[in-house]
């Protein structure tokens, strides 16, 4: 990974590393730094598309799960978080 990328935090969306580096140390380092997937060049277009699709599905599912949990917390009148949120709104 280049110095510029190392200095930045990973983007909030899916981060797929496409690289010519095929050694295990590079793969592990990229995943430790936040890569959701690591594909060595030459990569298979079909694999890339499936990984993108699955990462997006996973993010959507997580978003829906936590949105549901937040709504449940806000509906519970005995919950201190709900009281603070209602006071602010």
Short mmCIF file of N, CA and C in Angstrom, two decimals:
data_model
loop_
_atom_site.label_atom_id
_atom_site.label_comp_id
_atom_site.label_asym_id
_atom_site.label_seq_id
_atom_site.Cartn_x
_atom_site.Cartn_y
_atom_site.Cartn_z
N UNK A 1 0.84 -1.18 0.00
CA UNK A 1 0.00 0.00 0.00
C UNK A 1 0.89 1.24 0.00
N UNK A 2 0.48 2.25 -0.72
CA UNK A 2 1.30 3.45 -0.81
C UNK A 2 1.24 4.24 0.48
N UNK A 3 2.22 5.10 0.70
CA UNK A 3 2.27 5.91 1.90
C UNK A 3 1.06 6.79 2.06
N UNK A 4 0.54 7.31 0.94
CA UNK A 4 -0.64 8.18 1.01
C UNK A 4 -1.85 7.42 1.54
N UNK A 5 -2.04 6.20 1.08
CA UNK A 5 -3.18 5.40 1.53
C UNK A 5 -3.01 5.03 2.99
N UNK A 6 -1.79 4.70 3.41
CA UNK A 6 -1.56 4.30 4.79
C UNK A 6 -1.90 5.43 5.76
N UNK A 7 -1.70 6.66 5.37
CA UNK A 7 -1.93 7.79 6.25
C UNK A 7 -3.42 8.08 6.43
N UNK A 8 -4.24 7.58 5.53
CA UNK A 8 -5.66 7.84 5.59
C UNK A 8 -6.40 6.66 6.20
N UNK A 9 -7.53 6.94 6.83
CA UNK A 9 -8.36 5.85 7.32
C UNK A 9 -9.15 5.29 6.14
N UNK A 10 -9.57 4.03 6.22
CA UNK A 10 -10.34 3.45 5.12
C UNK A 10 -11.65 4.20 4.91
N UNK A 11 -12.13 4.25 3.68
CA UNK A 11 -13.40 4.93 3.43
C UNK A 11 -14.55 4.19 4.12
N UNK A 12 -15.67 4.88 4.37
CA UNK A 12 -16.77 4.24 5.08
C UNK A 12 -17.46 3.15 4.27
N UNK A 13 -17.31 3.16 2.96
CA UNK A 13 -17.91 2.13 2.13
C UNK A 13 -17.00 0.91 2.02
N UNK A 14 -17.32 0.02 1.12
CA UNK A 14 -16.51 -1.17 0.92
C UNK A 14 -15.15 -0.79 0.35
N UNK A 15 -14.12 -1.45 0.82
CA UNK A 15 -12.75 -1.19 0.41
C UNK A 15 -12.17 -2.49 -0.13
N UNK A 16 -12.02 -2.58 -1.45
CA UNK A 16 -11.50 -3.77 -2.10
C UNK A 16 -10.12 -3.44 -2.65
N UNK A 17 -9.14 -4.18 -2.20
CA UNK A 17 -7.76 -3.96 -2.64
C UNK A 17 -7.48 -4.78 -3.89
N UNK A 18 -7.15 -4.09 -4.98
CA UNK A 18 -6.74 -4.74 -6.23
C UNK A 18 -5.26 -4.47 -6.40
N UNK A 19 -4.46 -5.51 -6.41
CA UNK A 19 -3.01 -5.32 -6.39
C UNK A 19 -2.27 -6.42 -7.12
N UNK A 20 -1.04 -6.10 -7.49
CA UNK A 20 -0.16 -7.11 -8.10
C UNK A 20 0.59 -7.89 -7.02
N UNK A 21 0.53 -7.41 -5.78
CA UNK A 21 1.23 -8.10 -4.68
C UNK A 21 0.43 -9.33 -4.28
N UNK A 22 1.03 -10.49 -4.47
CA UNK A 22 0.34 -11.74 -4.19
C UNK A 22 0.86 -12.43 -2.94
N UNK A 23 1.82 -11.82 -2.24
CA UNK A 23 2.37 -12.49 -1.06
C UNK A 23 1.41 -12.35 0.13
N UNK A 24 1.46 -13.32 1.02
CA UNK A 24 0.55 -13.37 2.16
C UNK A 24 0.72 -12.19 3.11
N UNK A 25 1.94 -11.71 3.29
CA UNK A 25 2.19 -10.57 4.19
C UNK A 25 1.45 -9.32 3.70
N UNK A 26 1.46 -9.07 2.39
CA UNK A 26 0.75 -7.91 1.83
C UNK A 26 -0.76 -8.06 2.01
N UNK A 27 -1.25 -9.27 1.81
CA UNK A 27 -2.67 -9.54 1.96
C UNK A 27 -3.11 -9.30 3.41
N UNK A 28 -2.36 -9.84 4.34
CA UNK A 28 -2.68 -9.67 5.76
C UNK A 28 -2.62 -8.20 6.16
N UNK A 29 -1.59 -7.49 5.71
CA UNK A 29 -1.46 -6.06 6.04
C UNK A 29 -2.66 -5.26 5.52
N UNK A 30 -3.08 -5.55 4.30
CA UNK A 30 -4.21 -4.83 3.72
C UNK A 30 -5.50 -5.09 4.50
N UNK A 31 -5.70 -6.32 4.90
CA UNK A 31 -6.90 -6.65 5.66
C UNK A 31 -6.84 -6.01 7.05
N UNK A 32 -5.66 -6.00 7.66
CA UNK A 32 -5.50 -5.34 8.96
C UNK A 32 -5.78 -3.85 8.86
N UNK A 33 -5.49 -3.26 7.71
CA UNK A 33 -5.70 -1.82 7.52
C UNK A 33 -7.12 -1.48 7.07
N UNK A 34 -7.97 -2.51 6.96
CA UNK A 34 -9.37 -2.24 6.68
C UNK A 34 -9.92 -2.73 5.36
N UNK A 35 -9.11 -3.39 4.56
CA UNK A 35 -9.64 -3.90 3.28
C UNK A 35 -10.69 -4.97 3.55
N UNK A 36 -11.82 -4.87 2.86
CA UNK A 36 -12.87 -5.87 2.99
C UNK A 36 -12.59 -7.08 2.11
N UNK A 37 -11.83 -6.87 1.06
CA UNK A 37 -11.47 -7.95 0.14
C UNK A 37 -10.12 -7.62 -0.48
N UNK A 38 -9.43 -8.65 -0.92
CA UNK A 38 -8.09 -8.51 -1.49
C UNK A 38 -8.02 -9.38 -2.74
N UNK A 39 -7.87 -8.76 -3.89
CA UNK A 39 -7.77 -9.51 -5.14
C UNK A 39 -6.45 -9.21 -5.82
N UNK A 40 -5.74 -10.28 -6.20
CA UNK A 40 -4.47 -10.11 -6.89
C UNK A 40 -4.72 -9.97 -8.39
N UNK A 41 -3.89 -9.14 -9.03
CA UNK A 41 -3.95 -8.98 -10.48
C UNK A 41 -3.22 -10.15 -11.12
N UNK A 42 -3.64 -10.64 -12.25
CA UNK A 42 -4.88 -10.27 -12.90
C UNK A 42 -6.07 -10.87 -12.15
N UNK A 43 -7.07 -10.07 -11.85
CA UNK A 43 -8.22 -10.55 -11.10
C UNK A 43 -9.33 -10.94 -12.06
N UNK A 44 -10.22 -11.77 -11.57
CA UNK A 44 -11.34 -12.24 -12.35
C UNK A 44 -12.50 -11.25 -12.19
N UNK A 45 -13.00 -10.74 -13.30
CA UNK A 45 -14.07 -9.75 -13.27
C UNK A 45 -15.32 -10.28 -12.55
N UNK A 46 -15.63 -11.53 -12.79
CA UNK A 46 -16.80 -12.15 -12.14
C UNK A 46 -16.65 -12.18 -10.63
N UNK A 47 -15.45 -12.54 -10.16
CA UNK A 47 -15.21 -12.56 -8.71
C UNK A 47 -15.33 -11.16 -8.12
N UNK A 48 -14.78 -10.17 -8.81
CA UNK A 48 -14.86 -8.80 -8.33
C UNK A 48 -16.32 -8.35 -8.21
N UNK A 49 -17.11 -8.64 -9.23
CA UNK A 49 -18.52 -8.24 -9.21
C UNK A 49 -19.29 -8.92 -8.08
N UNK A 50 -19.03 -10.21 -7.86
CA UNK A 50 -19.71 -10.93 -6.77
C UNK A 50 -19.28 -10.37 -5.41
N UNK A 51 -18.00 -10.08 -5.26
CA UNK A 51 -17.53 -9.52 -3.98
C UNK A 51 -18.18 -8.16 -3.72
N UNK A 52 -18.27 -7.33 -4.75
CA UNK A 52 -18.92 -6.02 -4.59
C UNK A 52 -20.38 -6.21 -4.19
N UNK A 53 -21.07 -7.09 -4.89
CA UNK A 53 -22.48 -7.34 -4.60
C UNK A 53 -22.66 -7.81 -3.16
N UNK A 54 -21.86 -8.75 -2.72
CA UNK A 54 -22.00 -9.31 -1.38
C UNK A 54 -21.63 -8.28 -0.30
N UNK A 55 -20.60 -7.49 -0.55
CA UNK A 55 -20.24 -6.45 0.42
C UNK A 55 -21.36 -5.42 0.55
N UNK A 56 -21.96 -5.03 -0.55
CA UNK A 56 -23.07 -4.08 -0.51
C UNK A 56 -24.29 -4.67 0.20
N UNK A 57 -24.57 -5.94 -0.06
CA UNK A 57 -25.68 -6.61 0.64
C UNK A 57 -25.43 -6.65 2.14
N UNK A 58 -24.21 -6.98 2.52
CA UNK A 58 -23.86 -7.06 3.94
C UNK A 58 -24.02 -5.69 4.60
N UNK A 59 -23.54 -4.64 3.95
CA UNK A 59 -23.67 -3.29 4.51
C UNK A 59 -25.14 -2.90 4.66
N UNK A 60 -25.94 -3.24 3.66
CA UNK A 60 -27.36 -2.92 3.71
C UNK A 60 -28.04 -3.66 4.86
N UNK A 61 -27.71 -4.94 5.02
CA UNK A 61 -28.28 -5.73 6.11
C UNK A 61 -27.89 -5.18 7.47
N UNK A 62 -26.64 -4.79 7.62
CA UNK A 62 -26.19 -4.20 8.89
C UNK A 62 -26.91 -2.88 9.17
N UNK A 63 -27.06 -2.07 8.14
CA UNK A 63 -27.76 -0.79 8.29
C UNK A 63 -29.20 -1.03 8.74
N UNK A 64 -29.88 -1.97 8.10
CA UNK A 64 -31.27 -2.27 8.46
C UNK A 64 -31.37 -2.81 9.88
N UNK A 65 -30.43 -3.67 10.27
CA UNK A 65 -30.43 -4.25 11.61
C UNK A 65 -30.29 -3.15 12.67
N UNK A 66 -29.32 -2.27 12.50
CA UNK A 66 -29.08 -1.23 13.50
C UNK A 66 -30.17 -0.16 13.48
N UNK A 67 -30.77 0.09 12.34
CA UNK A 67 -31.89 1.02 12.28
C UNK A 67 -33.08 0.45 13.06
N UNK A 68 -33.32 -0.83 12.89
CA UNK A 68 -34.40 -1.50 13.63
C UNK A 68 -34.13 -1.44 15.13
N UNK A 69 -32.90 -1.71 15.54
CA UNK A 69 -32.55 -1.66 16.96
C UNK A 69 -32.72 -0.25 17.52
N UNK A 70 -32.34 0.76 16.76
CA UNK A 70 -32.48 2.15 17.21
C UNK A 70 -33.95 2.51 17.38
N UNK A 71 -34.79 2.07 16.44
CA UNK A 71 -36.22 2.35 16.54
C UNK A 71 -36.81 1.66 17.77
N UNK A 72 -36.37 0.43 18.06
CA UNK A 72 -36.85 -0.29 19.24
C UNK A 72 -36.46 0.46 20.51
N UNK A 73 -35.25 0.97 20.56
CA UNK A 73 -34.80 1.72 21.73
C UNK A 73 -35.64 2.99 21.92
N UNK A 74 -35.96 3.65 20.82
CA UNK A 74 -36.73 4.89 20.90
C UNK A 74 -38.18 4.64 21.30
N UNK A 75 -38.71 3.45 20.99
CA UNK A 75 -40.09 3.12 21.36
C UNK A 75 -40.24 2.75 22.83
N UNK A 76 -39.17 2.36 23.48
CA UNK A 76 -39.22 1.93 24.88
C UNK A 76 -39.19 3.15 25.79
N UNK A 77 -40.33 3.50 26.42
CA UNK A 77 -40.38 4.72 27.24
C UNK A 77 -39.49 4.64 28.49
N UNK A 78 -39.17 3.47 28.96
CA UNK A 78 -38.32 3.32 30.14
C UNK A 78 -36.84 3.41 29.84
N UNK A 79 -36.51 3.51 28.59
CA UNK A 79 -35.10 3.54 28.18
C UNK A 79 -34.56 4.96 28.31
N UNK A 80 -33.45 5.12 28.99
CA UNK A 80 -32.87 6.45 29.17
C UNK A 80 -32.41 7.06 27.85
N UNK A 81 -31.98 6.24 26.90
CA UNK A 81 -31.58 6.74 25.59
C UNK A 81 -32.79 7.34 24.89
N UNK A 82 -33.94 6.65 24.98
CA UNK A 82 -35.16 7.14 24.34
C UNK A 82 -35.57 8.47 24.96
N UNK A 83 -35.44 8.62 26.27
CA UNK A 83 -35.81 9.87 26.94
C UNK A 83 -34.95 11.03 26.43
N UNK A 84 -33.64 10.80 26.31
CA UNK A 84 -32.74 11.84 25.82
C UNK A 84 -33.08 12.19 24.39
N UNK A 85 -33.32 11.19 23.54
CA UNK A 85 -33.62 11.44 22.14
C UNK A 85 -34.94 12.21 22.00
N UNK A 86 -35.93 11.87 22.80
CA UNK A 86 -37.20 12.56 22.71
C UNK A 86 -37.09 13.99 23.22
N UNK A 87 -36.26 14.21 24.23
CA UNK A 87 -36.05 15.55 24.75
C UNK A 87 -35.37 16.44 23.71
N UNK A 88 -34.50 15.85 22.91
CA UNK A 88 -33.78 16.62 21.89
C UNK A 88 -34.65 16.90 20.68
N UNK A 89 -35.64 16.08 20.43
CA UNK A 89 -36.41 16.18 19.22
C UNK A 89 -37.56 17.06 19.29
#
